Amino acid sequence: MSKLPNITTSIFSVMSQLANEQGAINLSQGFPNFPEDESLLQISERIIRENIHQYTPMAGLPSLLEKIANQTLKQYSRKVNTATEMLVTAGATQGVFTTINTFVNHGDEVLILDPSYDSYEPSVLVAGGKPVRVSLNDDYTPNFNRIETAISAKTKMIVINNPHNPTGRIWTEQDFEALETILEKHPQILILGDEVYEYITFSQPHISFNTRPKLVERTIIASSFGKSLHVTGWKVGYLIAPENLMFEMKKVHQFLVFSVNSFSQHAISEYLDVVDFSEVSKMYQRKRDLFQNLIKESRFELMPCDGTYFQVVNYNQISNKNDVDFAKELIVNHGVASIPISVFYNDATDRHMLRFCFAKTDETLIAAAEKLCSI
């Protein structure tokens, strides 16, 4: 008997396969197609022959944990205990799964804000919990009336993805204050803060749960070096949480992966001495601005993009087809792959929106934009 009977081939695989078959430009999946930083490659080449290929400690390479703690203090003014409040994970997705399966028991409810990343609900289902999907506003900002209404005595956790995939929106100070007001009445609710795009933000600053004194003691924060350093295939992320929560998560992590691959941890640890995360943000802002300028004269309507490397567009001026069919048509007839936003909703809400990934070379974005402007 399947624990996930309704899970089929992901839309990302479907669109990428169709793009490959049609020779289309793939702006669907969220990974860069440009080279990694030369400094990281040089570090990797040098240390590959060093004695670094055996198990690291279960919680993470000590030097990497120390570097993460230093960065967290620098970025968010939060002092984190490397021994008791941190955990290196095999990507943020594993961190999300570990978190949910540590704290969610049979019958517990978990609030997920739609449109939402596709790993949250399966993690809840495997844990025996009940996903409660709550739609964001039409402009993809949080609707706190809906959130508060959805809370019940069974609510164990709320998942907050900020900056937000797939929409690129970022929570404001007012949003956090509204959440704090609601959760003050519900001390039993934990927060899973998915902040994997924390270093890819533009004019509006990212506000981390690390900086929220009213919430931080009940929050597990997931981060991703794959996203921040554009090495998605390395699958290295980390969790930060209060000691009492981290103690329990380490029990699950120990028997899920035990320790994350040693080479990537060593390479990232050394690279953190030289990387400038503000330059990462600037690089992606240049790409966002380039892509937006290239397609502003098209018939696609650009939605706000505050962060991440995703641009959402509306195609009402082009077609009345549902977004899945239009996305496939866009690949077959026009040679560009995207992701339809309806797949990120439990009820398949279709507002004729597509998500493009602009973490691509300028040449790729220019070529894709030419096709999109010809529609």
Coordinates of C-alpha atoms in Angstrom, one line a residue:
M1 CA 0.0 0.0 0.0
S2 CA 1.4 3.3 -1.1
K3 CA 2.0 6.1 1.4
L4 CA 1.9 8.6 -1.5
P5 CA -0.8 7.2 -3.8
N6 CA -1.4 10.5 -5.5
I7 CA 2.2 11.4 -6.2
T8 CA 3.1 11.0 -9.9
T9 CA 5.9 12.2 -12.1
S10 CA 6.8 15.7 -11.1
I11 CA 5.9 18.6 -13.4
F12 CA 9.6 19.6 -13.4
S13 CA 10.5 16.2 -15.0
V14 CA 7.6 16.4 -17.4
M15 CA 8.5 19.9 -18.7
S16 CA 12.2 19.2 -18.9
Q17 CA 11.7 15.9 -20.8
L18 CA 9.4 17.7 -23.2
A19 CA 11.9 20.5 -23.6
N20 CA 14.7 18.0 -24.4
E21 CA 12.5 16.2 -26.9
Q22 CA 11.6 19.5 -28.6
G23 CA 15.1 21.1 -28.3
A24 CA 13.5 24.0 -26.4
I25 CA 15.3 26.5 -24.1
N26 CA 14.7 25.2 -20.6
L27 CA 13.7 27.9 -18.2
S28 CA 11.6 25.5 -16.2
Q29 CA 13.8 23.8 -13.6
G30 CA 15.4 26.0 -11.0
F31 CA 19.1 25.5 -11.5
P32 CA 21.8 27.6 -13.0
N33 CA 23.4 26.7 -16.4
F34 CA 26.5 28.9 -15.9
P35 CA 29.9 28.0 -14.4
E36 CA 30.6 28.0 -10.7
D37 CA 32.9 30.6 -9.2
E38 CA 36.4 29.9 -10.2
S39 CA 37.6 30.2 -6.6
L40 CA 35.3 27.4 -5.6
L41 CA 36.6 25.2 -8.5
Q42 CA 40.2 25.9 -7.5
I43 CA 39.5 24.9 -3.9
S44 CA 37.7 21.8 -5.1
E45 CA 40.6 20.7 -7.4
R46 CA 43.1 21.2 -4.6
I47 CA 41.4 19.4 -1.8
I48 CA 40.1 16.5 -3.8
R49 CA 43.4 14.7 -3.2
E50 CA 43.6 15.5 0.5
N51 CA 42.5 13.1 3.3
I52 CA 38.9 14.3 3.5
H53 CA 36.9 11.4 2.1
Q54 CA 35.7 9.6 5.2
Y55 CA 32.7 10.3 7.4
T56 CA 32.4 13.7 8.9
P57 CA 30.8 14.1 12.4
M58 CA 27.0 13.4 12.2
A59 CA 26.0 17.1 12.7
G60 CA 28.4 18.4 10.2
L61 CA 32.1 19.3 9.6
P62 CA 33.2 21.4 12.6
S63 CA 34.9 24.0 10.5
L64 CA 31.8 24.4 8.3
L65 CA 29.5 24.7 11.3
E66 CA 31.7 27.4 12.7
K67 CA 31.7 29.3 9.4
I68 CA 27.9 29.0 9.2
A69 CA 27.6 30.4 12.8
N70 CA 29.9 33.3 11.9
Q71 CA 27.8 34.1 8.8
T72 CA 24.6 33.9 10.8
L73 CA 26.0 36.3 13.4
K74 CA 27.2 38.6 10.7
Q75 CA 24.0 38.5 8.6
Y76 CA 21.4 38.3 11.3
S77 CA 23.1 39.2 14.6
R78 CA 22.1 35.8 16.0
K79 CA 24.7 33.8 17.9
V80 CA 24.2 30.1 17.3
N81 CA 25.7 27.3 19.2
T82 CA 27.5 25.0 16.8
A83 CA 27.3 22.0 19.0
T84 CA 23.6 22.1 19.9
E85 CA 21.7 24.4 17.4
M86 CA 23.0 23.4 13.9
L87 CA 22.8 20.5 11.5
V88 CA 24.3 20.1 8.0
T89 CA 21.8 18.3 5.8
A90 CA 21.8 16.6 2.4
G91 CA 20.2 19.7 0.8
A92 CA 17.4 21.7 2.2
T93 CA 14.8 19.2 1.0
Q94 CA 16.2 16.6 3.4
G95 CA 16.2 19.2 6.1
V96 CA 12.5 19.9 5.4
F97 CA 11.7 16.1 5.5
T98 CA 13.7 15.6 8.7
T99 CA 12.0 18.5 10.4
I100 CA 8.5 17.5 9.5
N101 CA 9.1 13.8 10.3
T102 CA 10.6 14.7 13.7
F103 CA 7.7 16.7 15.0
V104 CA 4.6 15.7 13.0
N105 CA 2.7 12.7 14.3
H106 CA -0.3 10.9 13.1
G107 CA -3.3 13.3 12.8
D108 CA -1.3 16.4 13.3
E109 CA -2.1 19.3 10.9
V110 CA 0.5 21.3 9.0
L111 CA -0.4 24.6 7.3
I112 CA 1.1 25.0 3.9
L113 CA 0.7 28.3 2.0
D114 CA -0.2 27.8 -1.7
P115 CA 1.3 28.1 -4.2
S116 CA 3.9 25.9 -2.4
Y117 CA 7.0 24.0 -3.2
D118 CA 6.2 20.4 -3.9
S119 CA 8.2 18.6 -1.2
Y120 CA 6.2 19.9 1.8
E121 CA 3.0 17.9 1.4
P122 CA 4.7 14.5 0.8
S123 CA 6.8 15.0 3.9
V124 CA 3.7 15.6 5.9
L125 CA 1.9 12.6 4.5
V126 CA 4.8 10.2 5.1
A127 CA 4.8 11.4 8.7
G128 CA 1.1 10.5 9.0
G129 CA 0.1 14.2 9.3
K130 CA -2.6 16.1 7.5
P131 CA -1.6 18.9 5.1
V132 CA -3.9 22.0 5.3
R133 CA -3.4 24.1 2.3
V134 CA -4.0 27.8 2.6
S135 CA -4.0 30.0 -0.5
L136 CA -2.0 33.3 -0.6
N137 CA -3.6 36.4 -1.9
D138 CA -3.9 37.0 -5.7
D139 CA -0.7 39.0 -5.5
Y140 CA 1.0 36.1 -3.6
T141 CA 1.2 38.0 -0.3
P142 CA 0.1 36.1 2.8
N143 CA -3.6 36.2 3.8
F144 CA -3.6 36.2 7.5
N145 CA -7.4 35.9 7.9
R146 CA -7.2 32.6 6.0
I147 CA -4.2 31.5 8.0
E148 CA -5.9 32.2 11.3
T149 CA -9.1 30.5 10.2
A150 CA -7.2 27.4 9.2
I151 CA -5.6 26.9 12.6
S152 CA -7.1 24.2 14.8
A153 CA -6.3 22.4 18.0
K154 CA -4.5 19.8 15.8
T155 CA -2.2 22.3 14.1
K156 CA 1.4 21.3 14.9
M157 CA 3.3 23.4 12.3
I158 CA 3.2 26.1 9.7
V159 CA 5.6 26.1 6.8
I160 CA 6.7 29.6 5.6
N161 CA 8.8 29.8 2.4
N162 CA 10.4 33.2 2.3
P163 CA 11.7 34.4 -0.2
H164 CA 9.0 32.4 -2.0
N165 CA 9.2 29.8 -4.6
P166 CA 7.5 29.8 -7.1
T167 CA 6.4 33.5 -7.0
G168 CA 9.5 35.5 -5.9
R169 CA 7.7 37.4 -3.3
I170 CA 9.2 38.4 0.1
W171 CA 7.5 38.9 3.4
T172 CA 7.5 42.4 4.9
E173 CA 7.9 43.6 8.5
Q174 CA 4.1 44.0 8.7
D175 CA 3.7 40.4 7.6
F176 CA 5.9 39.1 10.3
E177 CA 4.1 41.2 12.9
A178 CA 0.8 39.8 11.8
L179 CA 2.1 36.2 12.1
E180 CA 3.5 37.0 15.5
T181 CA 0.1 38.3 16.7
I182 CA -1.7 35.1 15.5
L183 CA 0.9 32.6 16.8
E184 CA 1.0 34.3 20.2
K185 CA -2.4 32.7 20.8
H186 CA -1.1 29.3 19.7
P187 CA 2.1 28.4 21.6
Q188 CA 2.0 24.8 20.4
I189 CA 2.6 25.6 16.8
L190 CA 6.1 25.2 15.4
I191 CA 7.4 27.1 12.4
L192 CA 9.4 25.6 9.6
G193 CA 11.1 28.6 7.9
D194 CA 12.3 27.6 4.4
E195 CA 14.8 30.4 3.6
V196 CA 16.8 28.7 0.9
Y197 CA 16.7 31.9 -1.3
E198 CA 17.8 34.2 1.6
Y199 CA 20.8 35.5 -0.3
I200 CA 18.9 36.1 -3.6
T201 CA 16.9 39.3 -2.9
F202 CA 16.6 42.6 -4.6
S203 CA 15.2 46.0 -3.6
Q204 CA 13.2 44.6 -0.7
P205 CA 15.4 43.1 2.0
H206 CA 15.0 39.6 3.3
I207 CA 13.7 39.3 6.9
S208 CA 14.9 36.1 8.4
F209 CA 13.2 34.2 11.3
N210 CA 16.7 34.4 12.8
T211 CA 15.9 38.1 13.6
R212 CA 12.4 37.5 15.2
P213 CA 12.7 37.2 19.0
K214 CA 9.0 36.4 19.4
L215 CA 9.3 33.4 17.0
V216 CA 12.8 32.2 16.9
E217 CA 12.5 29.8 19.9
R218 CA 9.8 27.8 18.0
T219 CA 11.3 28.0 14.5
I220 CA 13.4 25.6 12.5
I221 CA 15.2 27.4 9.7
A222 CA 16.3 25.6 6.5
S223 CA 19.0 27.1 4.3
S224 CA 20.7 25.9 1.1
F225 CA 24.3 26.2 -0.1
G226 CA 23.1 24.7 -3.4
K227 CA 21.0 27.8 -4.0
S228 CA 23.2 30.4 -2.4
L229 CA 26.4 29.2 -4.1
H230 CA 24.7 27.9 -7.3
V231 CA 25.9 24.3 -6.8
T232 CA 22.5 22.7 -6.6
G233 CA 23.9 19.2 -7.4
W234 CA 26.1 19.2 -4.3
K235 CA 23.0 18.9 -2.2
V236 CA 24.3 20.6 1.0
G237 CA 22.0 22.6 3.2
Y238 CA 21.7 23.2 6.9
L239 CA 19.2 23.6 9.7
I240 CA 19.3 26.1 12.6
A241 CA 17.0 25.6 15.6
P242 CA 16.8 25.9 19.4
E243 CA 18.7 23.2 21.3
N244 CA 15.5 21.4 22.5
L245 CA 14.2 21.1 18.9
M246 CA 17.6 20.3 17.3
F247 CA 18.2 17.5 19.8
E248 CA 15.2 15.6 18.5
M249 CA 16.0 16.3 14.8
K250 CA 19.4 14.9 15.1
K251 CA 17.9 11.6 16.2
V252 CA 16.0 11.3 12.9
H253 CA 18.9 12.7 10.8
Q254 CA 21.2 10.1 12.3
F255 CA 19.2 7.2 10.8
L256 CA 18.2 9.0 7.6
V257 CA 21.7 10.0 6.2
F258 CA 23.9 10.1 9.3
S259 CA 26.4 12.5 7.7
V260 CA 26.5 14.6 4.6
N261 CA 29.2 14.0 1.9
S262 CA 32.6 15.1 3.2
F263 CA 34.1 16.6 0.1
S264 CA 31.4 19.2 -0.4
Q265 CA 31.5 20.2 3.3
H266 CA 35.3 20.7 3.2
A267 CA 35.1 22.7 -0.1
I268 CA 32.2 24.9 1.1
S269 CA 33.9 25.5 4.5
E270 CA 37.0 26.9 2.8
Y271 CA 35.0 28.8 0.2
L272 CA 33.1 30.6 2.8
D273 CA 36.3 32.5 3.7
V274 CA 36.2 34.2 0.3
V275 CA 32.6 34.3 -1.0
D276 CA 30.7 37.6 -0.8
F277 CA 27.0 36.8 -0.6
S278 CA 26.0 40.4 -1.5
E279 CA 27.6 39.8 -4.9
V280 CA 25.4 36.7 -5.4
S281 CA 22.4 38.9 -4.9
K282 CA 23.7 41.6 -7.3
M283 CA 24.5 39.0 -9.9
Y284 CA 20.9 37.6 -9.8
Q285 CA 19.4 41.1 -9.8
R286 CA 21.3 41.8 -13.0
K287 CA 19.9 38.7 -14.6
R288 CA 16.3 39.5 -13.4
D289 CA 16.6 43.0 -14.8
L290 CA 18.0 41.7 -18.1
F291 CA 15.2 39.2 -18.4
Q292 CA 12.5 41.7 -17.5
N293 CA 13.8 44.3 -19.9
L294 CA 14.0 41.7 -22.7
I295 CA 10.4 40.7 -22.4
K296 CA 8.7 43.9 -21.3
E297 CA 7.5 44.6 -24.8
S298 CA 6.0 41.1 -25.1
R299 CA 2.4 40.2 -24.4
F300 CA 3.4 38.6 -21.1
E301 CA 2.6 40.6 -18.0
L302 CA 5.4 40.6 -15.5
M303 CA 4.5 39.9 -11.8
P304 CA 6.6 41.4 -9.0
C305 CA 9.9 39.6 -8.3
D306 CA 11.4 40.6 -4.9
G307 CA 13.8 37.7 -4.7
T308 CA 14.7 34.1 -5.8
Y309 CA 15.7 33.4 -9.4
F310 CA 12.1 33.0 -10.6
Q311 CA 10.0 35.4 -12.7
V312 CA 6.2 34.8 -12.8
V313 CA 4.3 36.1 -15.8
N314 CA 0.6 36.2 -16.8
Y315 CA -0.4 35.2 -20.3
N316 CA -4.0 36.4 -20.4
Q317 CA -3.3 38.6 -23.5
I318 CA -2.1 35.6 -25.4
S319 CA -4.3 32.6 -24.6
N320 CA -7.3 31.3 -22.7
K321 CA -5.9 27.8 -22.4
N322 CA -5.2 26.4 -18.9
D323 CA -1.7 26.9 -17.8
V324 CA -0.5 23.3 -18.1
D325 CA -1.6 23.1 -21.7
F326 CA -0.3 26.5 -22.5
A327 CA 3.1 25.7 -21.0
K328 CA 3.3 22.6 -23.2
E329 CA 2.3 24.6 -26.2
L330 CA 5.0 27.1 -25.4
I331 CA 7.5 24.3 -25.6
V332 CA 6.3 22.6 -28.7
N333 CA 5.3 25.7 -30.8
H334 CA 7.7 28.4 -29.4
G335 CA 10.7 26.5 -28.0
V336 CA 10.7 27.8 -24.4
A337 CA 10.0 25.7 -21.3
S338 CA 8.4 27.1 -18.1
I339 CA 6.4 25.8 -15.1
P340 CA 2.7 26.3 -14.8
I341 CA 1.8 27.9 -11.4
S342 CA -1.4 25.8 -10.9
V343 CA 0.7 22.7 -10.1
F344 CA 1.9 24.4 -6.9
Y345 CA -1.7 24.6 -5.6
N346 CA -3.7 21.8 -3.9
D347 CA -6.8 22.8 -5.9
A348 CA -4.9 23.5 -9.1
T349 CA -5.8 27.2 -9.0
D350 CA -5.2 28.5 -12.5
R351 CA -4.8 32.2 -13.0
H352 CA -2.9 31.8 -16.3
M353 CA 0.5 32.2 -14.7
L354 CA 3.9 30.7 -15.6
R355 CA 7.2 30.6 -13.8
F356 CA 10.5 31.2 -15.7
C357 CA 13.9 30.6 -14.1
F358 CA 16.4 33.3 -15.0
A359 CA 19.4 31.6 -13.4
K360 CA 20.8 31.2 -16.8
T361 CA 23.5 32.7 -19.0
D362 CA 22.7 36.0 -20.7
E363 CA 22.9 34.2 -24.0
T364 CA 20.2 31.8 -22.9
L365 CA 18.0 34.5 -21.6
I366 CA 18.3 36.6 -24.7
A367 CA 17.5 33.6 -26.9
A368 CA 14.5 32.7 -24.8
A369 CA 13.2 36.3 -24.8
E370 CA 13.4 36.6 -28.5
K371 CA 11.1 33.6 -28.8
L372 CA 8.7 34.9 -26.1
C373 CA 8.5 38.3 -27.8
S374 CA 7.5 36.7 -31.1
I375 CA 4.3 35.2 -29.6

